[in-house]
Short mmCIF file of C-alpha atoms in Angstrom, two decimals:
data_model
loop_
_atom_site.label_atom_id
_atom_site.label_comp_id
_atom_site.label_asym_id
_atom_site.label_seq_id
_atom_site.Cartn_x
_atom_site.Cartn_y
_atom_site.Cartn_z
CA UNK A 1 43.24 171.58 151.36
CA UNK A 2 41.31 169.38 148.93
CA UNK A 3 37.81 170.00 147.71
CA UNK A 4 36.72 166.75 149.31
CA UNK A 5 37.86 167.93 152.71
CA UNK A 6 35.00 170.39 152.83
CA UNK A 7 32.21 167.93 153.48
CA UNK A 8 31.52 164.33 154.37
CA UNK A 9 28.78 164.03 151.77
CA UNK A 10 28.25 164.96 148.13
CA UNK A 11 26.65 168.31 147.36
CA UNK A 12 22.96 168.71 146.65
CA UNK A 13 21.74 168.83 143.12
CA UNK A 14 18.81 170.87 141.84
CA UNK A 15 15.65 169.08 142.80
CA UNK A 16 16.94 167.17 145.77
CA UNK A 17 19.55 164.60 146.74
CA UNK A 18 21.67 162.93 144.10
CA UNK A 19 23.88 159.95 143.78
CA UNK A 20 27.64 160.40 143.65
CA UNK A 21 29.85 157.43 143.21
CA UNK A 22 26.94 155.15 143.95
CA UNK A 23 26.11 156.83 147.25
CA UNK A 24 22.93 158.85 147.72
CA UNK A 25 23.29 162.24 149.36
CA UNK A 26 21.34 163.66 152.28
CA UNK A 27 18.63 166.16 151.41
CA UNK A 28 18.96 169.91 152.02
CA UNK A 29 15.45 170.65 153.23
CA UNK A 30 16.10 172.58 156.47
CA UNK A 31 15.51 176.34 156.55
CA UNK A 32 17.20 178.95 158.73
CA UNK A 33 14.28 179.08 161.16
CA UNK A 34 14.54 175.31 161.55
CA UNK A 35 18.25 175.56 162.39
CA UNK A 36 17.70 178.29 164.96
CA UNK A 37 15.06 176.28 166.76
CA UNK A 38 17.01 173.02 166.55
CA UNK A 39 19.90 174.80 168.24
CA UNK A 40 17.62 175.56 171.17
CA UNK A 41 15.38 172.50 171.08
CA UNK A 42 18.21 170.01 171.42
CA UNK A 43 19.42 171.46 174.71
CA UNK A 44 16.21 172.55 176.45
CA UNK A 45 15.14 169.22 177.87
CA UNK A 46 15.67 167.06 180.94
CA UNK A 47 18.87 168.86 181.88
CA UNK A 48 17.06 172.13 182.50
CA UNK A 49 13.57 171.13 183.60
CA UNK A 50 14.33 167.90 185.47
CA UNK A 51 18.01 168.02 186.45
CA UNK A 52 18.18 171.61 187.71
CA UNK A 53 16.25 170.78 190.88
CA UNK A 54 19.00 168.49 192.15
CA UNK A 55 21.62 171.13 191.34
CA UNK A 56 19.74 173.77 193.33
CA UNK A 57 19.35 171.38 196.27
CA UNK A 58 23.10 170.80 196.30
CA UNK A 59 24.43 174.31 195.66
CA UNK A 60 21.67 176.54 196.99
CA UNK A 61 21.58 180.10 195.57
CA UNK A 62 25.14 179.67 194.28
CA UNK A 63 23.65 177.54 191.49
CA UNK A 64 23.45 180.85 189.61
CA UNK A 65 27.25 181.08 189.65
CA UNK A 66 27.51 177.43 188.60
CA UNK A 67 25.30 177.93 185.57
CA UNK A 68 27.06 181.18 184.65
CA UNK A 69 30.52 179.57 184.82
CA UNK A 70 29.52 176.49 182.83
CA UNK A 71 27.61 178.73 180.42
CA UNK A 72 30.80 180.66 179.66
CA UNK A 73 32.61 177.39 178.95
CA UNK A 74 29.81 176.26 176.64
CA UNK A 75 29.91 179.59 174.80
CA UNK A 76 33.61 179.12 174.09
CA UNK A 77 33.07 175.56 172.88
CA UNK A 78 30.16 176.58 170.65
CA UNK A 79 32.14 179.46 169.20
CA UNK A 80 34.98 177.10 168.29
CA UNK A 81 32.57 174.60 166.78
CA UNK A 82 30.75 177.37 164.94
CA UNK A 83 34.02 178.57 163.41
CA UNK A 84 34.88 175.13 162.04
CA UNK A 85 31.34 174.27 160.95
CA UNK A 86 30.83 177.54 159.07
CA UNK A 87 34.12 176.91 157.26
CA UNK A 88 33.27 173.28 156.56
CA UNK A 89 29.59 172.31 156.98
CA UNK A 90 29.28 168.54 157.38
CA UNK A 91 26.72 166.18 158.85
CA UNK A 92 29.55 164.72 160.93
CA UNK A 93 30.32 168.16 162.41
CA UNK A 94 33.09 167.90 165.04
CA UNK A 95 33.84 164.28 164.07
CA UNK A 96 34.79 165.48 160.59
CA UNK A 97 36.79 168.38 162.04
CA UNK A 98 38.63 166.04 164.42
CA UNK A 99 39.46 163.64 161.60
CA UNK A 100 40.84 166.41 159.43
CA UNK A 101 42.81 168.04 162.25
CA UNK A 102 44.02 165.09 164.34
CA UNK A 103 43.60 162.00 162.18
CA UNK A 104 41.04 159.27 161.42
CA UNK A 105 41.33 157.84 164.93
CA UNK A 106 40.10 161.13 166.41
CA UNK A 107 37.13 161.38 164.04
CA UNK A 108 36.24 157.77 164.83
CA UNK A 109 36.45 158.31 168.60
CA UNK A 110 34.62 161.65 168.73
CA UNK A 111 31.89 160.45 166.38
CA UNK A 112 31.08 157.14 167.99
CA UNK A 113 31.26 158.37 171.57
CA UNK A 114 28.82 161.15 170.65
CA UNK A 115 26.56 158.64 168.91
CA UNK A 116 26.60 156.52 172.07
CA UNK A 117 25.85 159.59 174.19
CA UNK A 118 22.86 160.55 172.05
CA UNK A 119 21.47 157.02 171.99
CA UNK A 120 21.54 156.90 175.79
CA UNK A 121 20.09 160.43 175.96
CA UNK A 122 17.19 159.32 173.73
CA UNK A 123 16.33 156.58 176.20
CA UNK A 124 16.77 158.97 179.13
CA UNK A 125 14.41 161.56 177.65
CA UNK A 126 11.85 158.86 176.82
CA UNK A 127 12.04 157.51 180.38
CA UNK A 128 11.56 160.96 181.92
CA UNK A 129 8.62 161.70 179.62
CA UNK A 130 7.06 158.34 180.49
CA UNK A 131 7.34 159.19 184.19
CA UNK A 132 5.25 162.33 183.62
CA UNK A 133 2.73 160.42 181.51
CA UNK A 134 2.18 157.78 184.19
CA UNK A 135 1.42 160.51 186.73
CA UNK A 136 -1.23 161.88 184.42
CA UNK A 137 -2.61 158.38 183.79
CA UNK A 138 -1.93 156.33 186.95
CA UNK A 139 -3.26 153.10 185.48
CA UNK A 140 -0.55 152.91 182.83
CA UNK A 141 2.98 151.54 182.95
CA UNK A 142 6.12 153.55 182.14
CA UNK A 143 7.48 151.02 179.64
CA UNK A 144 4.34 151.38 177.55
CA UNK A 145 4.90 155.10 177.17
CA UNK A 146 8.57 154.65 176.35
CA UNK A 147 7.58 152.21 173.59
CA UNK A 148 4.99 154.67 172.25
CA UNK A 149 7.37 157.66 172.26
CA UNK A 150 10.16 155.68 170.63
CA UNK A 151 7.90 154.38 167.86
CA UNK A 152 6.48 157.86 167.24
CA UNK A 153 9.80 159.64 166.88
CA UNK A 154 11.53 156.84 165.06
CA UNK A 155 8.82 157.11 162.39
CA UNK A 156 9.04 160.92 162.43
CA UNK A 157 12.74 160.74 161.65
CA UNK A 158 12.20 158.22 158.86
CA UNK A 159 10.30 160.76 156.76
CA UNK A 160 11.71 163.77 154.91
CA UNK A 161 14.05 166.00 156.93
CA UNK A 162 11.84 169.03 156.22
CA UNK A 163 9.07 167.40 158.25
CA UNK A 164 11.47 166.79 161.11
CA UNK A 165 12.59 170.42 160.97
CA UNK A 166 9.02 171.67 161.02
CA UNK A 167 8.06 169.50 163.99
CA UNK A 168 11.16 170.57 165.91
CA UNK A 169 10.48 174.21 165.08
CA UNK A 170 7.08 174.15 166.79
CA UNK A 171 8.31 172.00 169.68
CA UNK A 172 11.12 174.45 170.39
CA UNK A 173 8.88 177.48 169.84
CA UNK A 174 6.56 176.31 172.61
CA UNK A 175 9.48 175.74 174.97
CA UNK A 176 10.96 179.16 174.27
CA UNK A 177 7.60 180.85 174.73
CA UNK A 178 7.08 179.06 178.04
CA UNK A 179 10.54 179.92 179.40
CA UNK A 180 10.23 183.52 178.27
CA UNK A 181 6.85 183.80 179.98
CA UNK A 182 8.35 182.20 183.10
CA UNK A 183 11.19 184.72 183.16
CA UNK A 184 8.84 187.68 182.67
CA UNK A 185 6.44 186.52 185.39
CA UNK A 186 9.36 185.78 187.68
CA UNK A 187 10.90 189.21 187.13
CA UNK A 188 7.57 190.89 187.87
CA UNK A 189 7.19 188.84 191.05
CA UNK A 190 10.75 189.61 192.18
CA UNK A 191 10.03 193.31 191.70
CA UNK A 192 6.91 193.01 193.87
CA UNK A 193 4.60 194.06 191.03
CA UNK A 194 2.55 190.88 190.98
CA UNK A 195 -0.70 191.21 193.00
CA UNK A 196 -0.69 189.06 196.13
CA UNK A 197 3.05 188.31 195.99
CA UNK A 198 5.47 190.24 198.19
CA UNK A 199 8.87 191.15 196.80
CA UNK A 200 11.33 188.63 198.34
CA UNK A 201 14.32 190.94 198.22
CA UNK A 202 17.48 189.03 199.02
CA UNK A 203 15.97 186.94 201.82
CA UNK A 204 16.12 183.67 199.90
CA UNK A 205 19.56 184.44 198.48
CA UNK A 206 21.22 185.14 201.81
CA UNK A 207 19.01 183.23 204.24
CA UNK A 208 18.78 179.49 204.87
CA UNK A 209 22.55 179.11 205.20
CA UNK A 210 23.62 181.99 202.98
CA UNK A 211 24.52 182.21 199.32
CA UNK A 212 26.86 179.20 199.66
CA UNK A 213 24.97 177.02 202.15
CA UNK A 214 27.00 173.91 201.38
CA UNK A 215 30.28 175.75 200.80
CA UNK A 216 32.59 174.99 197.93
CA UNK A 217 31.60 171.33 197.83
CA UNK A 218 27.99 172.22 197.09
CA UNK A 219 29.08 174.66 194.41
CA UNK A 220 31.15 171.92 192.76
CA UNK A 221 28.14 169.57 192.66
CA UNK A 222 26.01 172.34 191.20
CA UNK A 223 28.69 173.15 188.63
CA UNK A 224 28.87 169.54 187.47
CA UNK A 225 25.07 169.38 187.19
CA UNK A 226 24.98 172.58 185.17
CA UNK A 227 27.75 171.55 182.77
CA UNK A 228 25.88 168.47 181.64
CA UNK A 229 22.61 170.38 181.42
CA UNK A 230 24.02 172.32 178.47
CA UNK A 231 24.72 169.24 176.37
CA UNK A 232 22.93 169.15 173.02
CA UNK A 233 23.89 172.45 171.42
CA UNK A 234 26.12 170.55 168.99
CA UNK A 235 23.07 169.31 167.06
CA UNK A 236 22.71 172.56 165.14
CA UNK A 237 26.10 172.12 163.45
CA UNK A 238 25.07 168.62 162.40
CA UNK A 239 21.77 169.88 160.99
CA UNK A 240 23.46 172.74 159.13
CA UNK A 241 24.76 170.32 156.50
CA UNK A 242 21.14 169.66 155.45
CA UNK A 243 20.14 173.32 155.24
CA UNK A 244 19.70 175.49 152.17
CA UNK A 245 22.65 177.72 153.06
CA UNK A 246 24.94 175.80 155.48
CA UNK A 247 27.53 178.54 155.99
CA UNK A 248 25.16 181.39 156.76
CA UNK A 249 22.79 179.06 158.61
CA UNK A 250 25.28 177.67 161.09
CA UNK A 251 26.91 181.07 161.64
CA UNK A 252 23.62 182.73 162.55
CA UNK A 253 22.32 179.82 164.60
CA UNK A 254 25.48 179.56 166.70
CA UNK A 255 25.63 183.30 167.35
CA UNK A 256 22.02 183.56 168.52
CA UNK A 257 21.83 180.25 170.39
CA UNK A 258 24.75 181.01 172.69
CA UNK A 259 23.37 184.11 174.38
CA UNK A 260 19.77 182.87 174.35
CA UNK A 261 20.70 179.67 176.14
CA UNK A 262 22.72 181.65 178.70
CA UNK A 263 19.74 183.90 179.40
CA UNK A 264 17.33 180.99 179.67
CA UNK A 265 19.50 178.93 182.01
CA UNK A 266 21.11 181.56 184.22
CA UNK A 267 17.98 183.72 184.25
CA UNK A 268 15.79 180.79 185.23
CA UNK A 269 18.06 179.79 188.09
CA UNK A 270 18.18 183.35 189.40
CA UNK A 271 14.39 183.65 189.37
CA UNK A 272 13.93 180.32 191.15
CA UNK A 273 16.39 180.84 194.01
CA UNK A 274 15.24 184.44 194.51
CA UNK A 275 11.54 183.66 194.80
CA UNK A 276 11.56 180.49 196.89
CA UNK A 277 13.94 178.97 199.48
CA UNK A 278 16.51 176.71 197.83
CA UNK A 279 15.84 173.93 200.37
CA UNK A 280 12.10 173.81 199.74
CA UNK A 281 11.20 170.19 198.97
CA UNK A 282 9.11 171.25 195.98
CA UNK A 283 12.23 172.62 194.28
CA UNK A 284 13.80 169.18 193.89
CA UNK A 285 10.56 167.74 192.50
CA UNK A 286 10.14 170.53 189.94
CA UNK A 287 11.61 174.02 190.40
CA UNK A 288 9.61 175.66 187.61
CA UNK A 289 6.27 174.34 188.82
CA UNK A 290 7.24 175.25 192.39
CA UNK A 291 7.81 178.89 191.43
CA UNK A 292 4.54 179.16 189.52
CA UNK A 293 2.65 177.66 192.45
CA UNK A 294 4.38 180.11 194.79
CA UNK A 295 3.32 183.18 192.82
CA UNK A 296 -0.23 181.90 192.49
CA UNK A 297 -0.58 181.45 188.75
CA UNK A 298 -3.84 179.47 188.21
CA UNK A 299 -3.21 176.02 186.72
CA UNK A 300 0.23 177.23 185.66
CA UNK A 301 2.01 174.35 187.39
CA UNK A 302 0.08 171.82 185.33
CA UNK A 303 0.76 173.84 182.19
CA UNK A 304 4.44 173.75 183.12
CA UNK A 305 4.29 169.97 183.34
CA UNK A 306 2.95 169.93 179.78
CA UNK A 307 5.83 172.15 178.71
CA UNK A 308 8.30 169.80 180.40
CA UNK A 309 6.75 166.91 178.50
CA UNK A 310 7.07 168.78 175.21
CA UNK A 311 10.67 169.69 176.07
CA UNK A 312 11.58 166.08 176.70
CA UNK A 313 9.92 164.81 173.53
CA UNK A 314 11.50 167.61 171.50
CA UNK A 315 15.00 166.84 172.79
CA UNK A 316 14.35 163.16 172.13
CA UNK A 317 13.32 163.92 168.55
CA UNK A 318 16.42 166.09 167.99
CA UNK A 319 18.70 163.44 169.49
CA UNK A 320 17.42 160.72 167.17
CA UNK A 321 18.10 163.07 164.29
CA UNK A 322 21.59 163.98 165.52
CA UNK A 323 22.57 160.37 166.24
CA UNK A 324 21.42 159.14 162.84
CA UNK A 325 23.32 161.88 160.97
CA UNK A 326 26.47 161.29 162.98
CA UNK A 327 26.25 157.57 162.22
CA UNK A 328 25.67 158.31 158.53
CA UNK A 329 28.71 160.59 158.41
CA UNK A 330 30.94 157.99 160.06
CA UNK A 331 29.73 155.30 157.69
CA UNK A 332 30.18 157.60 154.68
CA UNK A 333 33.83 157.97 155.73
CA UNK A 334 34.29 154.23 155.98
CA UNK A 335 34.21 154.15 159.78
CA UNK A 336 31.13 151.99 160.26
CA UNK A 337 29.13 149.13 158.72
CA UNK A 338 28.35 150.10 155.12
CA UNK A 339 24.82 148.67 155.08
CA UNK A 340 23.72 151.42 157.48
CA UNK A 341 24.81 154.11 155.03
CA UNK A 342 21.91 153.72 152.60
CA UNK A 343 19.80 156.82 151.95
CA UNK A 344 16.17 156.90 150.84
CA UNK A 345 14.94 158.71 147.75
CA UNK A 346 13.89 161.59 150.03
CA UNK A 347 17.44 161.93 151.36
CA UNK A 348 16.94 160.26 154.76
CA UNK A 349 19.49 157.71 156.10
CA UNK A 350 16.77 155.34 157.28
CA UNK A 351 18.97 152.41 158.41
CA UNK A 352 21.00 154.87 160.52
CA UNK A 353 17.77 156.24 162.04
CA UNK A 354 16.63 152.77 163.03
CA UNK A 355 20.05 151.84 164.41
CA UNK A 356 20.15 155.04 166.45
CA UNK A 357 16.74 154.25 167.94
CA UNK A 358 17.57 150.71 169.03
CA UNK A 359 18.80 151.58 172.51
CA UNK A 360 15.62 153.58 173.13
CA UNK A 361 13.58 150.47 172.42
CA UNK A 362 15.88 148.51 174.73
CA UNK A 363 14.95 151.09 177.38
CA UNK A 364 11.41 149.70 177.12
CA UNK A 365 12.66 146.48 178.68
CA UNK A 366 14.79 148.35 181.19
CA UNK A 367 11.71 150.28 182.31
CA UNK A 368 9.79 147.04 182.60
CA UNK A 369 12.46 145.30 184.67
CA UNK A 370 13.77 148.20 186.79
CA UNK A 371 11.21 151.05 186.66
CA UNK A 372 12.48 152.76 189.82
CA UNK A 373 16.20 152.85 189.03
CA UNK A 374 16.59 152.96 185.25
CA UNK A 375 16.52 156.77 184.93
CA UNK A 376 19.44 157.31 187.29
CA UNK A 377 21.30 154.39 185.75
CA UNK A 378 20.94 155.90 182.29
CA UNK A 379 22.16 159.28 183.52
CA UNK A 380 25.24 157.66 185.04
CA UNK A 381 25.87 155.75 181.83
CA UNK A 382 26.03 158.98 179.84
CA UNK A 383 28.84 160.07 182.15
CA UNK A 384 31.37 162.57 180.87
CA UNK A 385 30.99 161.87 177.13
CA UNK A 386 29.99 165.48 176.49
CA UNK A 387 33.28 166.67 177.97
CA UNK A 388 35.25 164.28 175.78
CA UNK A 389 33.51 165.69 172.71
CA UNK A 390 34.21 169.26 173.85
CA UNK A 391 37.86 168.34 174.31
CA UNK A 392 38.06 167.07 170.74
CA UNK A 393 36.38 170.27 169.52
CA UNK A 394 38.94 172.47 171.27
CA UNK A 395 41.94 170.44 170.11
CA UNK A 396 40.60 170.34 166.55
CA UNK A 397 40.02 174.08 166.49
CA UNK A 398 43.59 174.77 167.57
CA UNK A 399 44.85 172.92 164.50
CA UNK A 400 42.08 173.86 162.05
CA UNK A 401 42.24 177.61 162.73
CA UNK A 402 45.92 177.84 161.82
CA UNK A 403 45.35 175.73 158.73
CA UNK A 404 42.45 177.93 157.59
CA UNK A 405 44.44 181.11 158.18
CA UNK A 406 47.21 179.69 156.02
CA UNK A 407 45.19 178.05 153.23
CA UNK A 408 41.67 179.54 153.07
CA UNK A 409 41.20 182.59 155.35
CA UNK A 410 38.05 183.59 153.45
CA UNK A 411 36.30 180.63 155.07
CA UNK A 412 36.59 182.12 158.55
CA UNK A 413 33.05 183.48 158.54
CA UNK A 414 32.80 182.90 162.29
CA UNK A 415 35.95 183.50 164.32
CA UNK A 416 36.80 182.20 167.76
CA UNK A 417 37.31 185.04 170.22
CA UNK A 418 40.83 185.68 171.48
CA UNK A 419 42.44 182.79 169.63
CA UNK A 420 44.46 180.91 170.78
CA UNK A 421 44.24 182.14 174.39
CA UNK A 422 40.53 181.46 174.93
CA UNK A 423 40.80 178.09 173.20
CA UNK A 424 43.47 177.09 175.72
CA UNK A 425 41.33 178.52 178.53
CA UNK A 426 38.43 176.34 177.37
CA UNK A 427 40.67 173.27 177.31
CA UNK A 428 41.85 174.01 180.85
CA UNK A 429 38.23 174.49 181.90
CA UNK A 430 37.30 171.09 180.50
CA UNK A 431 40.24 169.48 182.32
CA UNK A 432 39.18 171.25 185.53
CA UNK A 433 35.70 169.73 185.26
CA UNK A 434 37.27 166.27 184.85
CA UNK A 435 39.28 166.85 188.03
CA UNK A 436 36.19 168.01 189.92
CA UNK A 437 34.36 164.89 188.78
CA UNK A 438 37.02 162.78 190.49
CA UNK A 439 36.08 164.39 193.81
CA UNK A 440 32.48 163.16 193.82
CA UNK A 441 31.57 159.48 194.13
CA UNK A 442 28.64 159.63 191.70
CA UNK A 443 30.51 161.52 189.00
CA UNK A 444 33.60 159.41 189.60
CA UNK A 445 31.55 156.40 188.48
CA UNK A 446 30.41 158.27 185.38
CA UNK A 447 33.98 159.30 184.62
CA UNK A 448 35.21 155.73 184.96
CA UNK A 449 32.60 154.43 182.52
CA UNK A 450 33.27 157.20 180.00
CA UNK A 451 37.03 156.78 180.40
CA UNK A 452 36.84 153.07 179.60
CA UNK A 453 34.62 153.72 176.59
CA UNK A 454 36.96 156.45 175.33
CA UNK A 455 40.05 154.25 175.67
CA UNK A 456 38.36 151.41 173.78
CA UNK A 457 37.31 153.75 170.98
CA UNK A 458 40.74 155.38 170.72
CA UNK A 459 42.43 151.96 170.60
CA UNK A 460 39.98 150.77 167.94
CA UNK A 461 40.41 153.97 165.95
CA UNK A 462 44.20 153.75 166.05
CA UNK A 463 44.09 150.09 165.02
CA UNK A 464 41.82 150.91 162.09
CA UNK A 465 44.05 153.81 161.08
CA UNK A 466 47.16 151.64 161.22
CA UNK A 467 45.44 149.00 159.10
CA UNK A 468 44.80 151.49 156.29
CA UNK A 469 47.00 150.89 153.21
CA UNK A 470 50.00 153.20 152.95
CA UNK A 471 49.00 156.64 151.70
CA UNK A 472 45.34 156.20 152.53
CA UNK A 473 45.30 157.90 155.90
CA UNK A 474 42.87 160.35 154.41
CA UNK A 475 41.10 163.32 155.87
CA UNK A 476 37.35 163.51 156.19
CA UNK A 477 35.52 163.66 152.91
CA UNK A 478 38.00 161.47 151.08
CA UNK A 479 37.40 157.90 150.01
CA UNK A 480 33.94 156.84 151.04
CA UNK A 481 32.52 153.37 151.48
CA UNK A 482 31.89 153.22 147.75
CA UNK A 483 35.59 153.56 147.06
CA UNK A 484 35.34 156.93 145.29
CA UNK A 485 38.71 158.66 145.27
CA UNK A 486 39.34 162.12 146.63
CA UNK A 487 39.53 164.83 144.01
CA UNK A 488 42.51 167.01 144.67
CA UNK A 489 42.30 170.75 144.21
CA UNK A 490 44.16 173.90 145.01
CA UNK A 491 43.85 175.53 148.42
CA UNK A 492 40.66 177.53 148.63
CA UNK A 493 39.37 176.38 145.22
CA UNK A 494 35.90 175.78 146.62
CA UNK A 495 33.77 178.78 147.31
CA UNK A 496 32.56 179.44 150.84
CA UNK A 497 29.45 177.42 151.46
CA UNK A 498 30.08 175.03 148.55
CA UNK A 499 29.95 171.36 149.43
CA UNK A 500 32.63 169.16 147.98
CA UNK A 501 32.47 165.99 145.94
#
């Protein structure tokens, strides 16, 4: 293992980013508390607050099982990613790991498909937030709000990363407080301890068609909805590369985020389907607000709408950050247009930030032309890209773990449980979700779009790899766009947590 394999960017120097080989480095201004909140903020967005209603309507009370099953899969994926990222913190995260483990074509494919996913997600979050804003201010148009949100967060991400981290910290803190309060109030209501609210018992879980009102088909639809609701946890491993202590930071953030997300998602679903009938029309419109209205919390439903707005804007902010850093990493490894790889004096890849925001601004026009259909269209466009990324993570971890055990076992700060059995189980789980997607017409369309995109990226990546001069099929962190050569070293010569040149 070479020293340059440990990172896709030069290490920080005292006093801030430095230039290595003519290329400016990213800053290291994120603190541990920022990382922890980014891990939660990136995932608590439209998938939970907006998308869960449709999942409940399809699966009924069995949505709890759907979220639990997909949550277990996500925990395995995050553990694998945490293992690799703690051993090798890099702004390219799984793209860097895939390149090192499987080859440049894999890093190219995983990185650019994730960048595409985040760019579409940015537009999706902005569109959902605009929908809420227009309900608050009926005289306004959705495209105006999308333009405003995009401009606001594009500018936010153009400033120092510490400011981004601070903003995301408070965004996520509000969301976590709101969900925690929701779970506590819900538990009290379920127990019959809330004045004026009778304990529901199991009436809503077993009535209205039973626990599986739509049978296995409904459970499958709910499972697919829940899988994609978890997307976004990967952002913390991208942000770790810009933290003060990447190894410790990513290890702690991954460990805490996994069980907290499981509690928030599965716990929320259990509270909702226990307190109100799954087929209540208000559940589809907004399950959280519906529960608060049901238990008689004054003005709580409107407060929940504010929380949903904050959640959407927070996830949007985190996605712009994640997309820009992924683009920067790819460009730093020579897998993108070099002019986007420039970094400001404050350590921010501003051209990459702007490029990653472009599709969100395009969504302004989409909202203007097709305001009633654009949100669903964007969701379909995202498709199964998250699953493709998870597949690359699992395959990369299979190779990387054995390499680390052989060459640098001291870097295994975070270890995947039950390796290699649970890694294979996760891979089979991902394949199973792909098969289930083929059963449903809507998800089949998503799968087709994602499949075409993946094939194009793989073909492009392989062509680029083949075009490399003999002997230059390097691993991540090698020759950058500035032509700086990789500095060879002995296995394990870099200390844990030390970035490489």
